[in-house]
CSV table of C-alpha atoms in Angstrom, one decimal:
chain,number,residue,atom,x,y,z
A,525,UNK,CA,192.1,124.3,121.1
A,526,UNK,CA,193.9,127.2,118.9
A,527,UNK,CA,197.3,126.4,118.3
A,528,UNK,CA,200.2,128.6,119.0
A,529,UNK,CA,201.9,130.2,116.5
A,530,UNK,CA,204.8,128.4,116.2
A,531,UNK,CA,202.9,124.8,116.1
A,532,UNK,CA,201.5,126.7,113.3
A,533,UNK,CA,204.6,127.4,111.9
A,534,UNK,CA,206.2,124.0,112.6
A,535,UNK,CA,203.5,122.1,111.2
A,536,UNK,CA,204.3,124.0,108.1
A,537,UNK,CA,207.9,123.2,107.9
A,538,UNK,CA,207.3,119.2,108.7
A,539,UNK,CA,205.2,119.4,106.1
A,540,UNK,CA,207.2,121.2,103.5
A,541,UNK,CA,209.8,119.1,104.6
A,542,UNK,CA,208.0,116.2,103.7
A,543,UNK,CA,207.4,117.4,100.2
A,544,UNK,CA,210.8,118.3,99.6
A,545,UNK,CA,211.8,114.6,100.5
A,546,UNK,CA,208.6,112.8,98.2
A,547,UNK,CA,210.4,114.6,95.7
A,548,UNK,CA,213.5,113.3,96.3
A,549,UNK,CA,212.4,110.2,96.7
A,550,UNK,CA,210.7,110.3,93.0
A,551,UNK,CA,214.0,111.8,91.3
A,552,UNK,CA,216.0,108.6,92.4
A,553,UNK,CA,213.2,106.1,91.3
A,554,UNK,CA,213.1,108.2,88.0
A,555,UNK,CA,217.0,108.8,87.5
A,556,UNK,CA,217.9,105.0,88.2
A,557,UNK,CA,214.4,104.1,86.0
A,558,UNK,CA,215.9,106.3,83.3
A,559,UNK,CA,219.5,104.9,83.6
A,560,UNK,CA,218.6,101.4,83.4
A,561,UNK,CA,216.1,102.2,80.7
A,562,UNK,CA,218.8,104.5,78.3
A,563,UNK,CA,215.8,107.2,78.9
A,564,UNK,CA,217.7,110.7,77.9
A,565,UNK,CA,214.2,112.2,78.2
A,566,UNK,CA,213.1,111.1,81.7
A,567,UNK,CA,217.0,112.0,82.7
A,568,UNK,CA,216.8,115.2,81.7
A,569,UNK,CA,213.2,115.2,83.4
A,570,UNK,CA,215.0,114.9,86.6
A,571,UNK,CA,217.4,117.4,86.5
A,572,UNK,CA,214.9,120.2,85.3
A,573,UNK,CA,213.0,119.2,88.5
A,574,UNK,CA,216.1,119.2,91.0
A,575,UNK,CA,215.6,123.1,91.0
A,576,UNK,CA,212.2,122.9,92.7
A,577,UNK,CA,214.1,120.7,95.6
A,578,UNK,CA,216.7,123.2,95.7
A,579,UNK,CA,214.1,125.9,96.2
A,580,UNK,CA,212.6,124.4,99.2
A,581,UNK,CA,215.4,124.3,100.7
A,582,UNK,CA,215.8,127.6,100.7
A,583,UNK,CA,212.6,127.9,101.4
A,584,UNK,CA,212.9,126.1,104.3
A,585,UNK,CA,216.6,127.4,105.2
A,586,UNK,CA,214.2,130.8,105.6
A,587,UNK,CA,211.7,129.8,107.5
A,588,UNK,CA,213.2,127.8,110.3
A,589,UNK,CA,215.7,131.0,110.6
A,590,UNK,CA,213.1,133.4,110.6
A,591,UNK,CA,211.3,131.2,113.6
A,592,UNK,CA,214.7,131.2,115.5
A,593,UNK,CA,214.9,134.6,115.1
A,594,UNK,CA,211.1,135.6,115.8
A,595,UNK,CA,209.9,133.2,118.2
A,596,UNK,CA,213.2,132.6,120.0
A,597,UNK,CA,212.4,128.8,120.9
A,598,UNK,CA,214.1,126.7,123.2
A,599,UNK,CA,215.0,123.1,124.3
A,600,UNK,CA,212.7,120.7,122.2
A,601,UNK,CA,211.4,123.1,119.6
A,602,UNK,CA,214.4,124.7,118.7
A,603,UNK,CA,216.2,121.4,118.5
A,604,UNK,CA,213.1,120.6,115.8
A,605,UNK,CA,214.1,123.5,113.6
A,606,UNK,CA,217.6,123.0,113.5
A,607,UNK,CA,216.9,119.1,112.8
A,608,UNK,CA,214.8,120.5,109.6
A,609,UNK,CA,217.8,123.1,108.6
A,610,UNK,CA,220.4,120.0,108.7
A,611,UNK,CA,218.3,116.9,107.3
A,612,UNK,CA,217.0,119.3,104.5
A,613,UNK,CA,220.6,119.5,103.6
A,614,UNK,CA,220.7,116.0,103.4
A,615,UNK,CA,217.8,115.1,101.2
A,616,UNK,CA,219.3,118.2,99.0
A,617,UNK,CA,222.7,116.4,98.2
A,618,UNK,CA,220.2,113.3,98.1
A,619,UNK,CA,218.6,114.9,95.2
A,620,UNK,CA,222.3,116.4,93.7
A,621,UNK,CA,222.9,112.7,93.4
A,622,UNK,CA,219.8,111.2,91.3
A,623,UNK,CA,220.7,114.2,89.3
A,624,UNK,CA,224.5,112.9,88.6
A,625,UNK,CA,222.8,109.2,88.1
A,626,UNK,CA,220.8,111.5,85.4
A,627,UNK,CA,223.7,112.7,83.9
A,628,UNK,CA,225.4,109.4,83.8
A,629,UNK,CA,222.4,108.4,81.8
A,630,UNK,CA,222.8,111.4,79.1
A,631,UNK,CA,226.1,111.1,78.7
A,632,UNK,CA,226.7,107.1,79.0
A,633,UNK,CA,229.0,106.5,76.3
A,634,UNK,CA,229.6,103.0,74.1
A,635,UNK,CA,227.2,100.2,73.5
A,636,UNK,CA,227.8,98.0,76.2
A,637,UNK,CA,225.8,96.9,78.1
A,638,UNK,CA,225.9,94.2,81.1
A,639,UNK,CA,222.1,93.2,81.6
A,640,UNK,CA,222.4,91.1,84.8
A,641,UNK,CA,224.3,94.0,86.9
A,642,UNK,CA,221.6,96.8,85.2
A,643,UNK,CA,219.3,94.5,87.1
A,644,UNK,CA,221.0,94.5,90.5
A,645,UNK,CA,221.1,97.9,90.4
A,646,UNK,CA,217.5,98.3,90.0
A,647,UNK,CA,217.1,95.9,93.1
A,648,UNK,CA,219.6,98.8,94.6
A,649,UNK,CA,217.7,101.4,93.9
A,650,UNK,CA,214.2,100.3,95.1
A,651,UNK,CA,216.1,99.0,98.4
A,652,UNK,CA,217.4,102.8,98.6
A,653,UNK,CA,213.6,104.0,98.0
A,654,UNK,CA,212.5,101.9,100.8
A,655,UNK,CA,214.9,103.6,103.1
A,656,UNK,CA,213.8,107.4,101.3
A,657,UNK,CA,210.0,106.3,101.6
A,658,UNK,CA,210.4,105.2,105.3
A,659,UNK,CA,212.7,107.6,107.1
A,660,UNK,CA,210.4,110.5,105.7
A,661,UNK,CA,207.4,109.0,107.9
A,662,UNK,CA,209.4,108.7,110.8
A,663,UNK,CA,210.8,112.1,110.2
A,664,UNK,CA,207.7,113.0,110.7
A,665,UNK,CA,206.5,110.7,113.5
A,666,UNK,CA,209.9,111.5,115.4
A,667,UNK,CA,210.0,107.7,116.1
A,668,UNK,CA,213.1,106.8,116.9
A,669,UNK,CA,212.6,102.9,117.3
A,670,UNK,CA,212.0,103.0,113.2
A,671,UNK,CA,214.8,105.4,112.5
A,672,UNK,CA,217.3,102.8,114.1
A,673,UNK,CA,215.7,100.3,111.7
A,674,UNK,CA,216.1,102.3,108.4
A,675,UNK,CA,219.5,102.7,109.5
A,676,UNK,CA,219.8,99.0,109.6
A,677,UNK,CA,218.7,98.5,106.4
A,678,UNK,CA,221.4,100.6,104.7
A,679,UNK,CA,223.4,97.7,105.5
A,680,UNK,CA,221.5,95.4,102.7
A,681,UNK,CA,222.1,98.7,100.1
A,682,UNK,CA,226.0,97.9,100.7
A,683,UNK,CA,225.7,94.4,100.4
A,684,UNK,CA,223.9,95.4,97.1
A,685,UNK,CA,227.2,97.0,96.4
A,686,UNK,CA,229.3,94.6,96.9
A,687,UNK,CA,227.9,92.7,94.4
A,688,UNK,CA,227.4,94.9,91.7
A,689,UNK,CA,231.3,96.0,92.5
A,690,UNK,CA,232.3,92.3,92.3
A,691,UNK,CA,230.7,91.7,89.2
A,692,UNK,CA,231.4,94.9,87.2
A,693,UNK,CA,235.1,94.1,88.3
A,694,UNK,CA,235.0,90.4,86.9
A,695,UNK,CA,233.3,91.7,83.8
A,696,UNK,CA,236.0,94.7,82.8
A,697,UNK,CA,238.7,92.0,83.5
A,698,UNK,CA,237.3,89.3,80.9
A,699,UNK,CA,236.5,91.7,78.6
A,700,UNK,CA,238.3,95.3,77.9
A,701,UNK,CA,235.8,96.5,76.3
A,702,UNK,CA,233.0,96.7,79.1
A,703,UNK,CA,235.4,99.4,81.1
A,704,UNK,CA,234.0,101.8,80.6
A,705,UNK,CA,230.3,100.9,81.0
A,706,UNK,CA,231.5,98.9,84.5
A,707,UNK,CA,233.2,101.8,86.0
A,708,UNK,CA,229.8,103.9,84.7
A,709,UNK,CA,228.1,101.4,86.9
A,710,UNK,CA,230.1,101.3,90.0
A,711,UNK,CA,229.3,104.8,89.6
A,712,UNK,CA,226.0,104.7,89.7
A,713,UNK,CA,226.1,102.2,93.0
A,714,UNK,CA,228.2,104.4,94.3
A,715,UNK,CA,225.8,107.4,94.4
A,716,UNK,CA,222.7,104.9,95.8
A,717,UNK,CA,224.8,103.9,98.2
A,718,UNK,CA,226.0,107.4,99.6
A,719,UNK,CA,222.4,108.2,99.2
A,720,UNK,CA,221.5,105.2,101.6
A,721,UNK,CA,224.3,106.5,103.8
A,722,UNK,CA,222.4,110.3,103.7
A,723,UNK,CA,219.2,108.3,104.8
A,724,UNK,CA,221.4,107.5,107.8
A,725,UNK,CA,222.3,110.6,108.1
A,726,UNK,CA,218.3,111.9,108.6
A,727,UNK,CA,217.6,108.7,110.9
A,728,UNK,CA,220.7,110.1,113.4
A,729,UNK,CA,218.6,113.6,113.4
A,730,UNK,CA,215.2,111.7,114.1
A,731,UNK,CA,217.1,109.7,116.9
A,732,UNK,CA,218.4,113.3,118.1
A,733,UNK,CA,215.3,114.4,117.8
A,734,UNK,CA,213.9,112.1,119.9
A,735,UNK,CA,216.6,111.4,122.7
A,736,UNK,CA,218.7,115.4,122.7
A,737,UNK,CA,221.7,112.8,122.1
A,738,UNK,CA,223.9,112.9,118.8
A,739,UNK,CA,224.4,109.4,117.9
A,740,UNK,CA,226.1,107.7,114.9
A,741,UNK,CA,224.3,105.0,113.5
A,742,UNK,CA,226.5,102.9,111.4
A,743,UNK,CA,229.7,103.9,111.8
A,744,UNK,CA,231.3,101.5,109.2
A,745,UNK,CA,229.4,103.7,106.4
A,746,UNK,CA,232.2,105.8,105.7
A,747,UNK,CA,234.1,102.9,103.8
B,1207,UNK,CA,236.9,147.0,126.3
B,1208,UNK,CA,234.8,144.5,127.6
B,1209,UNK,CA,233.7,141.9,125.3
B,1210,UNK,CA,230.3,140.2,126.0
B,1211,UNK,CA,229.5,136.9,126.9
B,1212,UNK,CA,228.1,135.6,124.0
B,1213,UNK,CA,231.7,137.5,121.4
B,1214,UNK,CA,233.3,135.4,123.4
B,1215,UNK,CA,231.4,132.4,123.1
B,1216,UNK,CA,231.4,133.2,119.0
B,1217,UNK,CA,235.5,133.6,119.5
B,1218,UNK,CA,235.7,130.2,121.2
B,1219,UNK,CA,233.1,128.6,118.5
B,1220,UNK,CA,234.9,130.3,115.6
B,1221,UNK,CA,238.6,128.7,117.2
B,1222,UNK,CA,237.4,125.5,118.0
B,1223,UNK,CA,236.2,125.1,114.1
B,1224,UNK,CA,239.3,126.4,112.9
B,1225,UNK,CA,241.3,123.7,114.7
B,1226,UNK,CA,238.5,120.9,113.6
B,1227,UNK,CA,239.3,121.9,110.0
B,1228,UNK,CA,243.1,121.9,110.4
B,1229,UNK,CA,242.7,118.3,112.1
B,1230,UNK,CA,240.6,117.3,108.7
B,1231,UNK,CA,243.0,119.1,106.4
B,1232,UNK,CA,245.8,117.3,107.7
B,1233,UNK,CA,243.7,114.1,107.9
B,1234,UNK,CA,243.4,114.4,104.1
B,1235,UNK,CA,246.8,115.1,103.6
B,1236,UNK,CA,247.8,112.0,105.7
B,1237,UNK,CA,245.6,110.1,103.8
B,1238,UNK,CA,246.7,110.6,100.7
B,1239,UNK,CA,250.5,110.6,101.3
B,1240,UNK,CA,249.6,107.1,103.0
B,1241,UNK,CA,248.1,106.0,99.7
B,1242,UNK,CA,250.0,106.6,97.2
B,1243,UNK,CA,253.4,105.3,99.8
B,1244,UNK,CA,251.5,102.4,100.5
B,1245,UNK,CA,251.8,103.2,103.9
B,1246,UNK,CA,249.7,101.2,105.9
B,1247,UNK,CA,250.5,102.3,109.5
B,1248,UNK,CA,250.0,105.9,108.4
B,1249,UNK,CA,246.6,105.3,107.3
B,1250,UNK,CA,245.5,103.5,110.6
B,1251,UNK,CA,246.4,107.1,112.4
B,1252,UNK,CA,244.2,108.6,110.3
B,1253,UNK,CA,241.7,106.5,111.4
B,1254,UNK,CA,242.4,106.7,114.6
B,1255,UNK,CA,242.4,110.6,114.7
B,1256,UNK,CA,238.7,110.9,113.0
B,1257,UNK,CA,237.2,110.2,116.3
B,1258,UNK,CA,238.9,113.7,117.4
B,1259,UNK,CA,237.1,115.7,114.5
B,1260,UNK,CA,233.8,113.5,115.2
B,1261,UNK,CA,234.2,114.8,118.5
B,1262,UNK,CA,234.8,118.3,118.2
B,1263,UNK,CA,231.7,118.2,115.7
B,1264,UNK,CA,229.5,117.1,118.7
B,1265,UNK,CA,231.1,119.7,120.6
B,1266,UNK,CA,230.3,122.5,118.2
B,1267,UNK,CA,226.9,121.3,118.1
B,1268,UNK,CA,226.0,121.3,121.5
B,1269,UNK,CA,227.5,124.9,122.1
B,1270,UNK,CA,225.6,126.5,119.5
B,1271,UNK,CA,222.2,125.1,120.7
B,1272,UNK,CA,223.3,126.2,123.7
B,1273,UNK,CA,224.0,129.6,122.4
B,1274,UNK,CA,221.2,130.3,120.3
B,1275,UNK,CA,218.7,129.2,123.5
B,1276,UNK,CA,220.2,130.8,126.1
B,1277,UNK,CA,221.7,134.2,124.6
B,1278,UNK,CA,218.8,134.1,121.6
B,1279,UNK,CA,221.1,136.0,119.0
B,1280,UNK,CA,219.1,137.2,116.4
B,1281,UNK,CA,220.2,138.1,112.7
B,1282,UNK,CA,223.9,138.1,111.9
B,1283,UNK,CA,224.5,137.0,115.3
B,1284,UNK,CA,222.4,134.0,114.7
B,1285,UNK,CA,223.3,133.5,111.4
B,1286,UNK,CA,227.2,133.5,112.9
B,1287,UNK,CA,226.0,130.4,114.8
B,1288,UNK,CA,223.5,128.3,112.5
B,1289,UNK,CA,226.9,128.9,109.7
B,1290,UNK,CA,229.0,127.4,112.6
B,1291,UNK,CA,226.3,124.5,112.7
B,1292,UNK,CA,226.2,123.8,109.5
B,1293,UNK,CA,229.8,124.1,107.9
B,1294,UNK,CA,231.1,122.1,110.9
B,1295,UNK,CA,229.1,118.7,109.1
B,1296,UNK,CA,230.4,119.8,106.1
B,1297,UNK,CA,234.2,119.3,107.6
B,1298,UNK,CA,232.8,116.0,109.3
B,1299,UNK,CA,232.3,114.7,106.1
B,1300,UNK,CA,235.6,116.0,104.4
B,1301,UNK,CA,237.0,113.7,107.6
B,1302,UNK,CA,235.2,111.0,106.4
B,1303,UNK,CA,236.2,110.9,103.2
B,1304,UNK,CA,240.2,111.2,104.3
B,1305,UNK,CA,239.2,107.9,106.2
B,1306,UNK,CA,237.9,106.4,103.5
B,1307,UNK,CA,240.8,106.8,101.3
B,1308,UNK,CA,243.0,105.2,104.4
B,1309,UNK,CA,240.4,102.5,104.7
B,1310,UNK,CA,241.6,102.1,100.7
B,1311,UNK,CA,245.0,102.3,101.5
B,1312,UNK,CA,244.8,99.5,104.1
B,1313,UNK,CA,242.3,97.2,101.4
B,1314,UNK,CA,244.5,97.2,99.1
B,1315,UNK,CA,243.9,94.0,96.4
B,1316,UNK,CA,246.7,93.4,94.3
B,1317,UNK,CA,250.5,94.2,93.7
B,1318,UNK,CA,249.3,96.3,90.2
B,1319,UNK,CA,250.3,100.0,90.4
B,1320,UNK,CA,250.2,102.5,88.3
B,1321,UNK,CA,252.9,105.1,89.2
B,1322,UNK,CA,251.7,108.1,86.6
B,1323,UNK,CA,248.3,108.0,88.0
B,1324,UNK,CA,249.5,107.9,91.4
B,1325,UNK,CA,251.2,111.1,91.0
B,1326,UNK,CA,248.3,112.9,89.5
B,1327,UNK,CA,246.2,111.8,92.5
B,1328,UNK,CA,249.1,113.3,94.9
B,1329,UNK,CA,248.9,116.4,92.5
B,1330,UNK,CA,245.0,116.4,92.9
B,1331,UNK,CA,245.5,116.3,96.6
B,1332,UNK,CA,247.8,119.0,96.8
B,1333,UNK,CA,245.1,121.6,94.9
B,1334,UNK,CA,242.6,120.3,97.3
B,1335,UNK,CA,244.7,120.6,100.5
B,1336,UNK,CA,244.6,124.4,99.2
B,1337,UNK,CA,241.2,124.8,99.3
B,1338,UNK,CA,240.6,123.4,102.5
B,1339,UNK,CA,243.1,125.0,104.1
B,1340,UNK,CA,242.1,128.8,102.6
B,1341,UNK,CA,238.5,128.4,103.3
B,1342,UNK,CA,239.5,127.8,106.9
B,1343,UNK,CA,241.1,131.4,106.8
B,1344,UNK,CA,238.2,132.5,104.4
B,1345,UNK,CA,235.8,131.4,107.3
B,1346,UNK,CA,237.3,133.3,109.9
B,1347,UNK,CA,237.7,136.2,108.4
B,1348,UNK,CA,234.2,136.2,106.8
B,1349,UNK,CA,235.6,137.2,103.1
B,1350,UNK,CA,233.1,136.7,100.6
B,1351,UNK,CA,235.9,137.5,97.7
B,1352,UNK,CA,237.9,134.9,98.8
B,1353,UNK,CA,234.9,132.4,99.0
B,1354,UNK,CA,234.6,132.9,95.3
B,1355,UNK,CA,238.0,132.6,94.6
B,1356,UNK,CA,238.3,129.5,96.6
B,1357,UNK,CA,235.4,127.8,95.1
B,1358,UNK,CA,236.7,128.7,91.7
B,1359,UNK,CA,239.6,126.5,92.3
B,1360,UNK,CA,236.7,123.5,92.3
B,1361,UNK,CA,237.3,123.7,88.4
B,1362,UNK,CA,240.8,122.3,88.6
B,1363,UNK,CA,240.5,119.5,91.2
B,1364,UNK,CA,237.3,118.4,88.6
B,1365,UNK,CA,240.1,118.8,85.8
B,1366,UNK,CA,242.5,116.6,87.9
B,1367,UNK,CA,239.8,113.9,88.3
B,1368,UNK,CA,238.7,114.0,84.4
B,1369,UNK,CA,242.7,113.6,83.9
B,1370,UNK,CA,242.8,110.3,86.6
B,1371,UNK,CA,239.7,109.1,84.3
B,1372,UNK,CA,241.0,108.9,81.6
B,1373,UNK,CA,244.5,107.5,81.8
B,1374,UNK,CA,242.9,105.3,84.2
B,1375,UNK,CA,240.1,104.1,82.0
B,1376,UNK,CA,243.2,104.0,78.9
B,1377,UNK,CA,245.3,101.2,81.5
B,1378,UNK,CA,242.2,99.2,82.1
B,1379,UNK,CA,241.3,98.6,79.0
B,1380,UNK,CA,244.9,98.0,77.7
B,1381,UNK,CA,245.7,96.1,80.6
B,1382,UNK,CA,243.0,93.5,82.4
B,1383,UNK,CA,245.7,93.0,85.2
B,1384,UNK,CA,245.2,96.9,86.1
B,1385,UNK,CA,241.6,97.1,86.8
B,1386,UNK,CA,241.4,96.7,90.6
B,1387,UNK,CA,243.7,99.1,91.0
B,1388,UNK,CA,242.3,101.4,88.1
B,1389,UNK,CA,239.0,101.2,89.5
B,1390,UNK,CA,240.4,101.9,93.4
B,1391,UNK,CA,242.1,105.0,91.7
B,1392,UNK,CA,238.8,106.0,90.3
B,1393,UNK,CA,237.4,105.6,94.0
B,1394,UNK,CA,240.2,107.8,95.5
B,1395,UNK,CA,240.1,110.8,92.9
B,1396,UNK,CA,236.5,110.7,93.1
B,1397,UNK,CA,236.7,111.3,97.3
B,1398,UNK,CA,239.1,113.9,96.8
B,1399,UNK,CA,236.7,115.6,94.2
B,1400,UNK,CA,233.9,115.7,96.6
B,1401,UNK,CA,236.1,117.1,99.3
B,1402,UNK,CA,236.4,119.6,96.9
B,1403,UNK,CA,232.3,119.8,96.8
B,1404,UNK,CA,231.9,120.3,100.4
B,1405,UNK,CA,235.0,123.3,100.2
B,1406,UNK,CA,232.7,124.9,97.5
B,1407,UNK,CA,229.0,124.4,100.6
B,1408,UNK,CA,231.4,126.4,103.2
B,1409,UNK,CA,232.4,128.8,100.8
B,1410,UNK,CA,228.5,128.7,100.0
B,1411,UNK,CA,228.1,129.2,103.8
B,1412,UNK,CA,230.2,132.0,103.7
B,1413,UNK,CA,228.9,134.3,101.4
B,1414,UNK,CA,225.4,133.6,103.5
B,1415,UNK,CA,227.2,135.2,106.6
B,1416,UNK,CA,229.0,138.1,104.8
B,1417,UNK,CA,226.0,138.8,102.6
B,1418,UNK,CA,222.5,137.1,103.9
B,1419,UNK,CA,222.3,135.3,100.7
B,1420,UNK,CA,221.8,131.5,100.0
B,1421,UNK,CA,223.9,131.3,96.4
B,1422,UNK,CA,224.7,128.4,94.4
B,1423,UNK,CA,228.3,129.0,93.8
B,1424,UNK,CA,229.3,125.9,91.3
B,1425,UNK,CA,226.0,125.0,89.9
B,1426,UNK,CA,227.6,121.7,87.8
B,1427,UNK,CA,229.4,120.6,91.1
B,1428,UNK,CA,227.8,117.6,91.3
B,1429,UNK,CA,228.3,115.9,88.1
C-alpha cells in the first residue's frame, strides 16, 4: 500500500522529532557527567552541540507549518503536528538547560567540594534520563497509559530534590565556606528537576495526543 | 465594512490573550508584593487566580485548532494563529512561576530576613513587570522594533539577579543564620529571571509574525 503524502511527511517529523530528543537526552547525561566530573572539555562539548538541537527545531518549526499550510489537515493529524510544534519547544528549553548545567561546570568557582550530594545528583540525573529516554518512545507510540507513568516518575526526581536541597542547606550552615559550591548545586537540581517537569510537559501532549483532551498531569510541579 | 469570520475570530483570539497576560502580569506583581510583605493571604489569591490563566490557555488552545481546521488560514493568517498557540504556554508558564513565588511566600522557614535584598528583588520585579506588560502591547500591535527593545531589557533583570547573588551569597557566608532565607532569595530572583526568558520567546514569537523569521533574540539567555 503507497502511503499518502502526508504519512510520508509525518513519519518524517516523528522521526526527526525523535532525534532531536536522543540528543537531548545525551546533552543532560554529558552536562551532569561533566559537572560531577569537573570536565570543562565535555562541558563545553555540550554547548557546541546545543546548536544542532536548536536547528531542528527550526527545522521542524518549518515543516509541521509548511504541512498546515499545504496539506490543510484536520482533527487527528493536525492535532499531531501541532503536538510536534509544542513538545519540540519543550525538549529545546530541555536542551537550554543541560547547557546552563554546562556552564555551571566551566565556570564553578572555589575548591569545594561535597562528595556525597555530587553523588545524589548523579542518581538525579539518570532518574531524569529515564523519564527523557522513556517519554520519547511513547512520543512515538502515542501511548498514553505510559505517558501517565513517566509523569509519575517525576515525582521520585523531586524527592531527589529534596534531598540534595536538605543537605546542601545543612552543609552551607556548618560550614561558610561551602556557599557557594551548595547554592551551585541546588542549582544544578534545580535545572534536572525543571527538566523532569518539561518531560511532563511532553507526556500531557502524548495524553492529548491520544484522548483530544488537555490534561495537567502533576499539578503540584510548579512548586 | 464587513469583517470576515475568521478577523473576527483573530480579534477575539488576539483579546482573549491580551487579558490572559494582564491576569499573569498582575499575578507576578501580587506575588512578589506578597513576598517581600510577608503576606501570606495575598499569596493564596494568587494561587487561587492561576486556575483562571490555566483556563484561558485551554481556551486559546481549543479555538485555534478550531480555527486552523475549519477556516484553514494559510501563511500569515496561520502563522497569526500557531504564534497565538505558542506564546499563550509561554504566559502559562510566567503564571506558574508567580505561583511558585507565593507557594515561597506561604513556605516560609525561618524569622531571618534580609531587608536590602528584599528590596532589590521588589526592584527586579518592577523591571520585569515592564516587560511583560509591553510585550503584551508589542503583541498586539505586531511591532517587531519594540520586540527588540523589550527583549533588550532581559540584560537588566539578569543584572538584578547577579546583584541578588552576590549580596546574597556575601550574608550566607557571613552569617550561617541567613542561609534559608539566602538560598529562598536565590529561588525567587531566579523565577523572576526566567519570567524574563519567556518575555524574550514572545518577543521571539513576535518578530516570527511581523517578519517570517525564527531569530534567537538573547543567545546567552539561558545561563
Amino acid at each position: 500500500m503507497l502511503r499518502s503524502q502526508f504519512e510520508e511527511d509525518l513519519l518524517n517529523l516523528h522521526n526527526q522529532f525523535y532525534e532531536m530528543g536522543m540528543l537531548v537526552s545525551k546533552a543532560i547525561h554529558k552536562s551532569v557527567r561533566a559537572y560531577v566530573q569537573h570536565d570543562k572539555e565535555l562541558a563545553k562539548e555540550v554547548i557546541a552541540q546545543d546548536e544542532q538541537i536548536n536547528n531542528i527545531e527550526i527545522l521542524l518549526e518549518k515543516k509541521s507549518f509548511e504541512m498546515i499550510a499545504l496539506q490543510q489537515p484536520v482533527t487527528t493529524d493536525l492535532r499531531r503536528i501541532i503536538t510536534v510544534m509544542k513538545a519540540s519547544s519543550d525538549l529545546e528549553r530541555m536542551g537550554d538547560h543541560a547547557v546552563s548545567i554546562a556552564k555551571s561546570t566551566i565556570l564553578v568557582k572555589g575548591q569545594n567540594r561535597i562528595l556525597e550530594i555530587e553523588k545524589e545528583i548523579s542518581e538525579m540525573s539518570d532518574s531524569v534520563k529515564k523519564m527523557v529516554d522513556n517519554v520519547l518512545v511513547a512520543y512515538v507510540k502515542m501511548d498514553e497509559k505510559d505517558a501517565r507513568m513517566i509523569a509519575a516518575m517525576d515525582e521520585r526526581v523531586n524527592q531527589h530534590f529534596r534531598e540534595i536541597y536538605d543537605h546542601a542547606i545543612s552543609a552551607m550552615k556548618a560550614n561558610p565556606e561551602t556557599v557557594v559550591c551548595g547554592t551551585d548545586y541546588l542549582n544544578v537540581a534545580q535545572y534536572l528537576e525543571r527538566i523532569g517537569d518539561y518531560v511532563t510537559n511532553i507526556c500531557e501532549w502524548i495524553v492529548y495526543l491520544a484522548t483530544g483532551k488537555i490534561t495537567e498531569l502533576n499539578s503540584n510541579r510548579a512548586q
